[in-house]
């Protein structure tokens, strides 16, 4: 079994032909993942009991002649900000180092109901704050394509396990780019659905109006399969949408001839040349497929990074208030009184980036500055969303780079938060607008570093986005 190149189709074939059982596959996949993990530190911990239990259920269904489900027997990984009952869920934070949740996230329940086998939990930036995975309390992740470089973040572990082949697919979360940017850096597919398309129940909250759960996969079809399983209304999350979920696989028909694709000029100005060249070659493939490519403008793009870092820090400062040493968390020892206990617990528990964001968020929400910062940022957010709405009057899809540069070296940007924040300059806008967006591999630089192309569509048009990305992938991407 070549685990490193397994896809959902191959798992289905193998199980169908009785070449292996789900338990055999899970056992081998766990072994492989445990042996390979020291190279990347992508998994934080494994969940062998849970994986084998799920695999046994798949084998039982198969033995009874039943359908094992759309993900029957498929080894998957889950970002550690997504809760798993009975399996430690740390969110990459020292504060939750020993937290074992009493319930499962909805996306996890749905994955397992579809036959998915969860091998373990993946490393990430603390509370999903970061672009390089270096803010994890449990050490950074190394990029499988270049071990001296970051895998991107915050879902760096999920990107890395799929690229490394230690899981066939994975779940991540995206607030401002945390699925698309690591997918791009690691050379895999990463999908951020429309806000509300996938339930956030059981996702550790960072910035609730921006948080999304979404899949990583080795190809668009597998990504579509995972999305199919986790999407749809959930009564446990009142912000999850009632919009019906179409059959995504049937939309992957390669028919993109005549599709109107917009290239926002603001996204092509400050690109590193190799990234820019690859994206241009990708666009050439889209043209050959019959797409009608035009230049468009999203004039408020310049304000997106500032707007995002006001809104997300404001929401983070509120969400992180719950880690007080009373609930969930490890409590600091020997406090003098209650206030001292809060102070010590939070002071010792949070890493530098979380502290920075709590301070910034508290400041922008303070009585004297609320109007000047938070309220203003909300208005700018509405303008950014309006830019996209207008653009989608003219085009069916928007194509951009995912990040201005490929994976950078470990340590290169960690001391310069502003430089780090620029990693997400092209992904933050889609998050603020709440529209579906994804990264699809678009070749590699001369040094072998993967580059991703971003595809964005209207609210709830994941089908159109997946169709375009799938057609691009089938045409050979940049080689097409
Ligand atoms: N890198 C961005 C940040 O640090 C996005 C993180 C995310 O999407 N979770 O906030």
CSV table of C-alpha atoms and ligand atoms in Angstrom, one decimal:
chain,number,residue,atom,x,y,z
A,1,UNK,CA,0.0,0.0,0.0
A,2,UNK,CA,1.5,3.3,-1.0
A,3,UNK,CA,0.1,5.4,1.8
A,4,UNK,CA,1.8,8.6,0.8
A,5,UNK,CA,-0.2,8.8,-2.5
A,6,UNK,CA,-3.5,7.4,-1.3
A,7,UNK,CA,-6.7,9.2,-2.4
A,8,UNK,CA,-10.4,8.6,-1.4
A,9,UNK,CA,-10.9,6.7,-4.7
A,10,UNK,CA,-8.0,4.4,-4.0
A,11,UNK,CA,-9.3,3.6,-0.5
A,12,UNK,CA,-12.7,2.8,-2.0
A,13,UNK,CA,-11.1,0.6,-4.7
A,14,UNK,CA,-8.9,-1.3,-2.2
A,15,UNK,CA,-11.7,-1.9,0.3
A,16,UNK,CA,-14.1,-2.9,-2.4
A,17,UNK,CA,-11.7,-5.4,-3.9
A,18,UNK,CA,-10.9,-6.7,-0.4
A,19,UNK,CA,-7.2,-5.9,-0.9
A,20,UNK,CA,-7.2,-4.6,2.7
A,21,UNK,CA,-9.7,-4.1,5.4
A,22,UNK,CA,-10.4,-0.7,7.0
A,23,UNK,CA,-8.7,-1.9,10.2
A,24,UNK,CA,-5.6,-3.0,8.3
A,25,UNK,CA,-5.5,0.4,6.5
A,26,UNK,CA,-6.0,2.3,9.8
A,27,UNK,CA,-3.3,0.2,11.5
A,28,UNK,CA,-0.8,0.8,8.8
A,29,UNK,CA,-1.7,4.5,8.4
A,30,UNK,CA,-1.2,5.0,12.1
A,31,UNK,CA,2.2,3.3,12.0
A,32,UNK,CA,3.3,5.3,9.0
A,33,UNK,CA,2.1,8.6,10.5
A,34,UNK,CA,3.9,7.9,13.8
A,35,UNK,CA,7.2,7.0,12.1
A,36,UNK,CA,7.1,10.0,9.7
A,37,UNK,CA,5.9,12.6,12.2
A,38,UNK,CA,9.3,13.5,13.8
A,39,UNK,CA,10.3,14.9,10.4
A,40,UNK,CA,7.5,17.6,10.5
A,41,UNK,CA,5.9,17.7,14.0
A,42,UNK,CA,2.6,18.0,12.1
A,43,UNK,CA,0.6,15.7,14.5
A,44,UNK,CA,0.4,16.8,18.1
A,45,UNK,CA,-1.1,13.5,19.2
A,46,UNK,CA,-2.7,10.4,17.8
A,47,UNK,CA,-6.0,8.8,18.5
A,48,UNK,CA,-5.5,5.1,17.8
A,49,UNK,CA,-8.4,3.7,19.8
A,50,UNK,CA,-10.8,6.0,18.2
A,51,UNK,CA,-9.3,5.4,14.7
A,52,UNK,CA,-9.6,1.6,15.1
A,53,UNK,CA,-13.1,1.8,16.5
A,54,UNK,CA,-14.2,3.8,13.4
A,55,UNK,CA,-12.4,1.4,11.1
A,56,UNK,CA,-14.1,-1.6,12.7
A,57,UNK,CA,-17.5,0.0,12.1
A,58,UNK,CA,-16.5,0.4,8.4
A,59,UNK,CA,-15.5,-3.2,8.2
A,60,UNK,CA,-18.7,-4.3,9.8
A,61,UNK,CA,-20.8,-2.3,7.3
A,62,UNK,CA,-18.8,-3.8,4.5
A,63,UNK,CA,-19.2,-7.3,5.8
A,64,UNK,CA,-23.0,-6.8,5.9
A,65,UNK,CA,-22.9,-5.6,2.3
A,66,UNK,CA,-23.7,-2.0,3.3
A,67,UNK,CA,-22.3,1.2,1.9
A,68,UNK,CA,-19.4,2.2,4.2
A,69,UNK,CA,-20.2,5.9,3.6
A,70,UNK,CA,-18.6,8.4,1.2
A,71,UNK,CA,-15.4,8.5,3.3
A,72,UNK,CA,-15.5,4.8,4.4
A,73,UNK,CA,-12.2,3.9,5.8
A,74,UNK,CA,-10.4,7.0,4.7
A,75,UNK,CA,-7.6,8.1,7.2
A,76,UNK,CA,-8.1,11.7,8.1
A,77,UNK,CA,-6.6,14.2,10.5
A,78,UNK,CA,-8.2,17.0,12.5
A,79,UNK,CA,-6.7,20.4,13.5
A,80,UNK,CA,-6.4,20.7,17.2
A,81,UNK,CA,-8.7,23.6,17.5
A,82,UNK,CA,-11.6,21.3,16.5
A,83,UNK,CA,-12.9,19.4,19.5
A,84,UNK,CA,-12.8,15.6,19.7
A,85,UNK,CA,-14.6,13.9,22.6
A,86,UNK,CA,-12.2,12.0,24.8
A,87,UNK,CA,-9.2,13.0,22.7
A,88,UNK,CA,-7.0,15.9,23.9
A,89,UNK,CA,-7.7,19.2,22.0
A,90,UNK,CA,-5.2,21.9,22.8
A,91,UNK,CA,-5.7,24.6,20.2
A,92,UNK,CA,-1.9,24.8,20.1
A,93,UNK,CA,-2.0,26.4,23.5
A,94,UNK,CA,-0.3,25.7,26.8
A,95,UNK,CA,-3.5,26.8,28.5
A,96,UNK,CA,-5.4,23.8,27.0
A,97,UNK,CA,-2.5,21.3,27.1
A,98,UNK,CA,-4.5,18.9,29.1
A,99,UNK,CA,-8.0,19.7,27.9
A,100,UNK,CA,-10.1,16.6,27.0
A,101,UNK,CA,-13.4,17.8,25.6
A,102,UNK,CA,-16.6,16.1,26.7
A,103,UNK,CA,-18.2,16.4,23.2
A,104,UNK,CA,-17.4,16.3,19.5
A,105,UNK,CA,-17.5,19.2,17.0
A,106,UNK,CA,-20.2,18.8,14.4
A,107,UNK,CA,-17.7,18.5,11.6
A,108,UNK,CA,-16.0,15.6,13.4
A,109,UNK,CA,-19.3,13.8,14.0
A,110,UNK,CA,-20.2,14.1,10.3
A,111,UNK,CA,-16.7,12.9,9.2
A,112,UNK,CA,-17.0,9.8,11.3
A,113,UNK,CA,-20.6,9.2,10.3
A,114,UNK,CA,-19.4,9.2,6.7
A,115,UNK,CA,-16.9,6.5,7.5
A,116,UNK,CA,-13.8,8.7,8.1
A,117,UNK,CA,-11.1,7.4,10.4
A,118,UNK,CA,-9.5,10.1,12.5
A,119,UNK,CA,-5.8,9.3,13.1
A,120,UNK,CA,-5.0,12.2,15.3
A,121,UNK,CA,-4.9,15.9,15.9
A,122,UNK,CA,-2.7,18.4,14.0
A,123,UNK,CA,-0.5,21.1,15.2
A,124,UNK,CA,-1.4,24.8,14.7
A,125,UNK,CA,-0.7,28.3,15.8
A,126,UNK,CA,-2.0,29.0,19.3
A,127,UNK,CA,-5.8,29.6,19.0
A,128,UNK,CA,-5.3,29.7,15.2
A,129,UNK,CA,-3.4,33.0,15.4
A,130,UNK,CA,-0.6,33.1,12.9
A,131,UNK,CA,0.6,32.4,9.4
A,132,UNK,CA,3.6,30.1,10.0
A,133,UNK,CA,2.6,27.6,12.7
A,134,UNK,CA,5.5,29.1,14.8
A,135,UNK,CA,3.0,30.4,17.4
A,136,UNK,CA,2.2,26.8,18.5
A,137,UNK,CA,3.1,26.1,22.2
A,138,UNK,CA,4.2,22.7,21.0
A,139,UNK,CA,6.9,23.7,18.5
A,140,UNK,CA,6.8,24.6,14.9
A,141,UNK,CA,5.9,22.4,12.0
A,142,UNK,CA,8.3,21.8,9.1
A,143,UNK,CA,7.2,22.0,5.5
A,144,UNK,CA,7.4,18.6,3.9
A,145,UNK,CA,8.6,20.2,0.7
A,146,UNK,CA,11.5,22.0,2.4
A,147,UNK,CA,12.2,21.1,6.1
A,148,UNK,CA,13.9,24.5,6.8
A,149,UNK,CA,10.7,26.3,5.9
A,150,UNK,CA,7.3,26.9,7.5
A,151,UNK,CA,4.2,25.0,6.3
A,152,UNK,CA,2.1,28.2,6.6
A,153,UNK,CA,-0.5,28.7,9.3
A,154,UNK,CA,-2.4,28.6,11.2
A,155,UNK,CA,-3.5,25.1,10.0
A,156,UNK,CA,0.1,24.2,9.2
A,157,UNK,CA,-0.2,20.7,10.6
A,158,UNK,CA,-3.2,19.9,8.5
A,159,UNK,CA,-1.5,21.1,5.4
A,160,UNK,CA,1.7,19.2,6.2
A,161,UNK,CA,0.0,15.8,7.0
A,162,UNK,CA,-1.8,15.8,3.6
A,163,UNK,CA,1.4,16.9,1.7
A,164,UNK,CA,3.5,14.4,3.7
A,165,UNK,CA,1.0,11.6,3.1
A,166,UNK,CA,0.4,10.9,6.8
A,167,UNK,CA,-3.3,11.5,6.2
A,168,UNK,CA,-5.4,11.4,3.0
A,169,UNK,CA,-7.3,14.5,4.0
A,170,UNK,CA,-7.7,16.8,7.0
A,171,UNK,CA,-9.9,19.4,8.6
A,172,UNK,CA,-8.6,22.9,9.3
A,173,UNK,CA,-10.0,26.2,10.2
A,174,UNK,CA,-9.7,29.5,8.4
A,175,UNK,CA,-10.3,33.0,9.9
A,176,UNK,CA,-8.2,35.1,7.5
A,177,UNK,CA,-6.4,32.5,5.4
A,178,UNK,CA,-5.4,29.7,7.7
A,179,UNK,CA,-6.6,27.0,5.3
A,180,UNK,CA,-5.7,28.5,2.0
A,181,UNK,CA,-2.2,29.8,2.9
A,182,UNK,CA,-0.9,26.5,4.3
A,183,UNK,CA,-2.5,24.6,1.5
A,184,UNK,CA,-0.6,26.9,-0.9
A,185,UNK,CA,2.7,26.6,1.0
A,186,UNK,CA,2.4,22.8,1.2
A,187,UNK,CA,1.1,22.2,-2.4
A,188,UNK,CA,-2.3,20.7,-1.5
A,189,UNK,CA,-5.9,21.7,-2.0
A,190,UNK,CA,-7.5,23.8,0.8
A,191,UNK,CA,-11.1,24.9,0.9
A,192,UNK,CA,-12.7,27.7,2.9
A,193,UNK,CA,-16.5,27.5,2.4
A,194,UNK,CA,-19.0,30.3,2.6
A,195,UNK,CA,-19.3,31.7,6.2
A,196,UNK,CA,-22.1,29.6,7.8
A,197,UNK,CA,-21.8,26.7,5.2
A,198,UNK,CA,-20.1,24.4,7.8
A,199,UNK,CA,-21.1,24.4,11.4
A,200,UNK,CA,-18.6,26.0,13.9
A,201,UNK,CA,-20.0,24.0,16.8
A,202,UNK,CA,-17.0,22.5,18.6
A,203,UNK,CA,-14.5,24.8,16.9
A,204,UNK,CA,-12.4,26.7,19.5
A,205,UNK,CA,-13.4,30.3,18.8
A,206,UNK,CA,-10.9,32.9,17.6
A,207,UNK,CA,-12.9,35.5,15.8
A,208,UNK,CA,-16.4,34.2,15.6
A,209,UNK,CA,-17.7,36.4,12.7
A,210,UNK,CA,-14.7,35.1,10.5
A,211,UNK,CA,-14.1,31.5,11.7
A,212,UNK,CA,-14.7,28.7,9.2
A,213,UNK,CA,-14.1,25.0,9.2
A,214,UNK,CA,-13.0,23.5,5.9
A,215,UNK,CA,-11.0,20.6,4.3
A,216,UNK,CA,-7.5,19.9,3.0
A,217,UNK,CA,-7.0,17.2,0.4
A,218,UNK,CA,-4.6,16.0,-2.3
A,219,UNK,CA,-7.0,16.8,-5.1
A,220,UNK,CA,-10.1,18.9,-5.7
A,221,UNK,CA,-12.4,15.8,-5.9
A,222,UNK,CA,-11.4,14.6,-2.4
A,223,UNK,CA,-11.8,18.2,-1.1
A,224,UNK,CA,-15.3,18.3,-2.6
A,225,UNK,CA,-16.1,15.0,-0.9
A,226,UNK,CA,-15.1,16.2,2.5
A,227,UNK,CA,-17.0,19.4,2.1
A,228,UNK,CA,-20.1,17.5,1.0
A,229,UNK,CA,-20.0,15.5,4.3
A,230,UNK,CA,-19.4,18.4,6.7
A,231,UNK,CA,-21.6,21.1,5.0
A,232,UNK,CA,-25.2,22.0,5.9
A,233,UNK,CA,-27.3,23.4,8.6
A,234,UNK,CA,-26.6,22.4,12.2
A,235,UNK,CA,-29.0,23.3,14.9
A,236,UNK,CA,-26.1,23.5,17.4
A,237,UNK,CA,-24.7,26.6,15.5
A,238,UNK,CA,-27.3,29.3,15.0
A,239,UNK,CA,-25.1,31.0,12.4
A,240,UNK,CA,-24.9,27.8,10.2
A,241,UNK,CA,-26.9,28.4,7.0
A,242,UNK,CA,-30.1,26.7,5.9
A,243,UNK,CA,-29.0,27.0,2.2
A,244,UNK,CA,-29.4,23.5,0.6
A,245,UNK,CA,-26.1,21.7,-0.1
A,246,UNK,CA,-25.8,20.7,-3.8
A,247,UNK,CA,-24.2,17.5,-5.0
A,248,UNK,CA,-20.6,18.8,-5.4
A,249,UNK,CA,-19.2,15.8,-7.2
A,250,UNK,CA,-21.7,16.0,-10.0
A,251,UNK,CA,-20.5,19.6,-10.7
A,252,UNK,CA,-17.0,18.5,-11.4
A,253,UNK,CA,-17.7,18.1,-15.1
A,254,UNK,CA,-14.9,20.2,-16.5
A,255,UNK,CA,-17.3,22.6,-18.2
A,256,UNK,CA,-15.7,26.0,-17.8
A,257,UNK,CA,-15.8,27.1,-21.4
A,258,UNK,CA,-17.2,30.6,-21.5
A,259,UNK,CA,-16.9,31.1,-17.7
A,260,UNK,CA,-16.1,34.7,-16.9
A,261,UNK,CA,-13.0,34.9,-14.7
A,262,UNK,CA,-11.9,38.2,-13.1
A,263,UNK,CA,-8.3,39.1,-12.2
A,264,UNK,CA,-8.4,42.0,-9.6
A,265,UNK,CA,-5.5,44.3,-10.6
A,266,UNK,CA,-4.8,45.2,-7.0
A,267,UNK,CA,-3.6,41.6,-6.3
A,268,UNK,CA,-1.0,41.5,-9.0
A,269,UNK,CA,1.1,44.5,-8.1
A,270,UNK,CA,3.4,43.5,-5.3
A,271,UNK,CA,4.0,39.9,-6.2
A,272,UNK,CA,7.4,38.1,-5.8
A,273,UNK,CA,8.2,37.4,-9.5
A,274,UNK,CA,8.3,33.6,-9.4
A,275,UNK,CA,4.9,33.4,-7.7
A,276,UNK,CA,3.6,36.0,-10.2
A,277,UNK,CA,5.0,34.0,-13.2
A,278,UNK,CA,3.4,30.7,-12.0
A,279,UNK,CA,0.0,32.4,-11.4
A,280,UNK,CA,0.2,33.9,-14.9
A,281,UNK,CA,0.9,30.5,-16.4
A,282,UNK,CA,-2.0,29.1,-14.4
A,283,UNK,CA,-4.2,31.8,-15.9
A,284,UNK,CA,-3.0,30.8,-19.3
A,285,UNK,CA,-4.3,27.3,-18.7
A,286,UNK,CA,-7.7,28.8,-17.7
A,287,UNK,CA,-7.7,30.7,-21.0
A,288,UNK,CA,-7.0,27.5,-22.9
A,289,UNK,CA,-9.9,25.9,-21.2
A,290,UNK,CA,-12.1,28.6,-22.7
A,291,UNK,CA,-12.5,30.9,-19.7
A,292,UNK,CA,-13.1,34.5,-20.6
A,293,UNK,CA,-10.5,36.3,-18.5
A,294,UNK,CA,-10.8,40.0,-17.8
A,295,UNK,CA,-9.2,42.5,-15.5
A,296,UNK,CA,-11.4,43.8,-12.6
A,297,UNK,CA,-10.9,46.1,-9.7
A,298,UNK,CA,-11.5,45.6,-6.0
A,299,UNK,CA,-10.7,49.1,-4.9
A,300,UNK,CA,-10.9,48.7,-1.1
A,301,UNK,CA,-8.3,45.9,-1.1
A,302,UNK,CA,-5.6,48.2,0.5
A,303,UNK,CA,-7.7,48.5,3.7
A,304,UNK,CA,-8.2,44.8,4.2
A,305,UNK,CA,-5.3,43.9,6.4
A,306,UNK,CA,-5.9,46.8,8.8
A,307,UNK,CA,-9.6,46.1,8.9
A,308,UNK,CA,-9.1,42.4,9.6
A,309,UNK,CA,-6.6,42.9,12.4
A,310,UNK,CA,-9.0,45.3,14.2
A,311,UNK,CA,-12.0,43.0,13.9
A,312,UNK,CA,-10.2,39.8,14.6
A,313,UNK,CA,-8.4,41.1,17.6
A,314,UNK,CA,-11.6,42.7,19.0
A,315,UNK,CA,-13.4,39.3,18.7
A,316,UNK,CA,-10.4,37.4,20.0
A,317,UNK,CA,-10.0,39.6,23.1
A,318,UNK,CA,-13.6,38.7,23.9
A,319,UNK,CA,-13.4,35.0,23.1
A,320,UNK,CA,-10.2,34.4,25.0
A,321,UNK,CA,-11.6,36.0,28.2
A,322,UNK,CA,-13.0,32.5,29.0
A,323,UNK,CA,-9.5,31.1,29.7
A,324,UNK,CA,-9.4,32.3,33.3
A,325,UNK,CA,-8.1,29.4,35.2
A,326,UNK,CA,-11.6,28.5,36.5
A,327,UNK,CA,-12.8,26.7,33.4
A,328,UNK,CA,-11.0,24.5,30.8
A,329,UNK,CA,-7.5,25.5,31.8
A,330,UNK,CA,-4.5,24.7,33.7
A,331,UNK,CA,-4.5,27.0,36.7
A,332,UNK,CA,-1.4,28.8,37.9
A,333,UNK,CA,-0.2,27.6,41.3
A,334,UNK,CA,-0.2,29.5,44.6
A,335,UNK,CA,-2.2,32.6,43.7
A,336,UNK,CA,-2.7,35.2,46.4
A,337,UNK,CA,-6.3,35.9,45.5
A,338,UNK,CA,-8.8,35.5,42.6
A,339,UNK,CA,-7.4,38.4,40.5
A,340,UNK,CA,-3.9,37.2,41.0
A,341,UNK,CA,-5.1,33.7,39.9
A,342,UNK,CA,-6.5,35.2,36.6
A,343,UNK,CA,-3.4,37.2,36.1
A,344,UNK,CA,-0.9,34.4,36.7
A,345,UNK,CA,-2.9,31.8,34.7
A,346,UNK,CA,-3.2,34.1,31.7
A,347,UNK,CA,0.2,35.5,32.0
A,348,UNK,CA,1.9,32.1,32.1
A,349,UNK,CA,-0.5,30.4,29.7
A,350,UNK,CA,-0.8,32.6,26.7
A,351,UNK,CA,2.0,33.0,24.1
A,352,UNK,CA,3.2,36.4,22.9
A,353,UNK,CA,0.9,36.6,19.8
A,354,UNK,CA,-2.2,35.9,21.9
A,355,UNK,CA,-1.2,38.6,24.4
A,356,UNK,CA,-0.6,41.1,21.6
A,357,UNK,CA,-4.0,40.4,20.2
A,358,UNK,CA,-5.8,40.6,23.5
A,359,UNK,CA,-4.3,43.9,24.2
A,360,UNK,CA,-5.0,45.3,20.7
A,361,UNK,CA,-8.5,44.0,20.7
A,362,UNK,CA,-9.3,45.4,24.2
A,363,UNK,CA,-7.9,48.7,23.0
A,364,UNK,CA,-10.0,48.9,19.8
A,365,UNK,CA,-13.1,48.1,21.8
A,366,UNK,CA,-12.5,50.5,24.6
A,367,UNK,CA,-15.0,53.3,25.2
A,368,UNK,CA,-12.8,56.0,23.9
A,369,UNK,CA,-11.7,54.3,20.7
A,370,UNK,CA,-14.6,52.0,19.8
A,371,UNK,CA,-15.9,54.4,17.1
A,372,UNK,CA,-12.5,55.3,15.7
A,373,UNK,CA,-11.4,51.7,15.3
A,374,UNK,CA,-13.9,49.0,15.7
A,375,UNK,CA,-16.9,50.7,14.2
A,376,UNK,CA,-14.8,52.1,11.4
A,377,UNK,CA,-13.4,48.7,10.6
A,378,UNK,CA,-16.9,47.2,10.5
A,379,UNK,CA,-17.8,49.9,7.9
A,380,UNK,CA,-14.8,49.1,5.8
A,381,UNK,CA,-15.7,45.4,6.0
A,382,UNK,CA,-19.0,46.3,4.5
A,383,UNK,CA,-17.3,48.1,1.6
A,384,UNK,CA,-15.0,45.2,1.0
A,385,UNK,CA,-18.0,42.9,0.8
A,386,UNK,CA,-19.6,45.4,-1.6
A,387,UNK,CA,-16.6,45.4,-3.9
A,388,UNK,CA,-16.9,41.6,-4.3
A,389,UNK,CA,-20.7,41.8,-4.8
A,390,UNK,CA,-20.2,44.3,-7.6
A,391,UNK,CA,-17.4,42.3,-9.2
A,392,UNK,CA,-19.7,39.2,-9.3
A,393,UNK,CA,-22.1,41.2,-11.4
A,394,UNK,CA,-19.5,41.1,-14.1
A,395,UNK,CA,-17.6,37.8,-13.5
A,396,UNK,CA,-18.5,34.2,-12.3
A,397,UNK,CA,-15.2,33.6,-10.5
A,398,UNK,CA,-12.2,35.6,-9.3
A,399,UNK,CA,-8.7,34.3,-9.5
A,400,UNK,CA,-5.7,35.6,-7.5
A,401,UNK,CA,-2.5,34.4,-5.9
A,402,UNK,CA,-3.0,33.0,-2.4
A,403,UNK,CA,0.1,34.6,-0.9
A,404,UNK,CA,2.6,37.1,-2.3
A,405,UNK,CA,5.5,34.7,-1.7
A,406,UNK,CA,6.1,30.9,-1.2
A,407,UNK,CA,6.9,29.2,2.1
A,408,UNK,CA,9.5,31.3,4.0
A,409,UNK,CA,12.3,30.1,6.3
A,410,UNK,CA,11.5,29.1,9.9
A,411,UNK,CA,12.3,32.1,12.1
A,412,UNK,CA,12.4,34.6,9.1
A,413,UNK,CA,9.4,36.6,10.0
A,414,UNK,CA,8.6,35.7,13.6
A,415,UNK,CA,10.1,38.8,15.1
A,416,UNK,CA,8.2,41.1,12.8
A,417,UNK,CA,4.5,40.7,13.3
A,418,UNK,CA,3.6,43.3,10.6
A,419,UNK,CA,5.6,41.5,8.0
A,420,UNK,CA,4.0,38.2,9.1
A,421,UNK,CA,0.5,39.8,8.8
A,422,UNK,CA,1.2,40.5,5.1
A,423,UNK,CA,1.3,36.8,4.3
A,424,UNK,CA,-2.5,36.9,4.3
A,425,UNK,CA,-2.9,40.1,2.3
A,426,UNK,CA,-4.8,38.2,-0.5
A,427,UNK,CA,-6.8,35.8,1.6
A,428,UNK,CA,-8.2,38.2,4.2
A,429,UNK,CA,-10.5,40.0,1.8
A,430,UNK,CA,-12.5,36.8,1.0
A,431,UNK,CA,-12.8,36.0,4.7
A,432,UNK,CA,-14.1,39.5,5.5
A,433,UNK,CA,-16.7,39.2,2.7
A,434,UNK,CA,-17.6,35.6,3.9
A,435,UNK,CA,-17.5,34.2,0.3
A,436,UNK,CA,-16.2,30.7,-0.6
A,437,UNK,CA,-12.5,30.7,-1.5
A,438,UNK,CA,-9.9,28.0,-2.0
A,439,UNK,CA,-6.3,27.3,-2.9
A,440,UNK,CA,-5.5,24.9,-5.7
A,441,UNK,CA,-1.8,23.9,-6.5
A,442,UNK,CA,-0.3,26.1,-9.2
A,443,UNK,CA,3.2,24.7,-9.8
A,444,UNK,CA,6.4,25.0,-7.9
A,445,UNK,CA,9.3,27.5,-7.9
A,446,UNK,CA,12.7,26.6,-9.2
A,447,UNK,CA,13.6,25.7,-5.6
A,448,UNK,CA,10.7,23.2,-5.5
A,449,UNK,CA,8.4,25.4,-3.3
A,450,UNK,CA,4.7,25.0,-4.0
A,451,UNK,CA,2.5,28.0,-5.0
A,452,UNK,CA,-1.2,28.1,-4.8
A,453,UNK,CA,-3.8,29.8,-6.9
A,454,UNK,CA,-6.9,31.2,-5.2
A,455,UNK,CA,-10.4,30.9,-6.6
A,456,UNK,CA,-13.2,32.9,-5.2
A,457,UNK,CA,-16.9,32.8,-6.0
A,458,UNK,CA,-20.3,34.2,-4.9
A,459,UNK,CA,-21.8,33.3,-1.5
A,460,UNK,CA,-22.8,29.6,-1.5
A,461,UNK,CA,-21.4,29.0,-4.9
A,462,UNK,CA,-18.8,26.4,-3.7
A,463,UNK,CA,-20.0,24.3,-6.7
A,464,UNK,CA,-18.8,26.8,-9.2
A,465,UNK,CA,-15.5,27.3,-7.4
A,466,UNK,CA,-14.8,23.6,-7.2
A,467,UNK,CA,-15.7,23.1,-10.9
A,468,UNK,CA,-13.2,25.7,-12.0
A,469,UNK,CA,-10.4,24.4,-9.7
A,470,UNK,CA,-11.1,20.8,-10.8
A,471,UNK,CA,-11.0,21.7,-14.5
A,472,UNK,CA,-7.7,23.5,-13.8
A,473,UNK,CA,-6.3,20.5,-12.0
A,474,UNK,CA,-7.4,18.1,-14.7
A,475,UNK,CA,-5.9,20.3,-17.4
A,476,UNK,CA,-2.5,19.8,-15.6
A,477,UNK,CA,-2.4,23.1,-13.7
A,478,UNK,CA,0.5,25.3,-14.8
A,479,UNK,CA,1.6,22.5,-17.2
A,480,UNK,CA,-1.7,22.7,-19.0
B,1,LIG,N1,-2.8,34.5,9.7
B,1,LIG,C1,-4.0,35.1,10.0
B,1,LIG,C2,-4.0,35.5,11.5
B,1,LIG,O1,-3.0,35.4,12.1
B,1,LIG,C3,-5.2,34.2,9.8
B,1,LIG,C4,-5.3,33.1,10.8
B,1,LIG,C5,-6.5,32.3,10.6
B,1,LIG,O2,-7.1,32.3,9.5
B,1,LIG,N2,-6.9,31.5,11.6
B,1,LIG,O3,-5.0,36.0,12.0
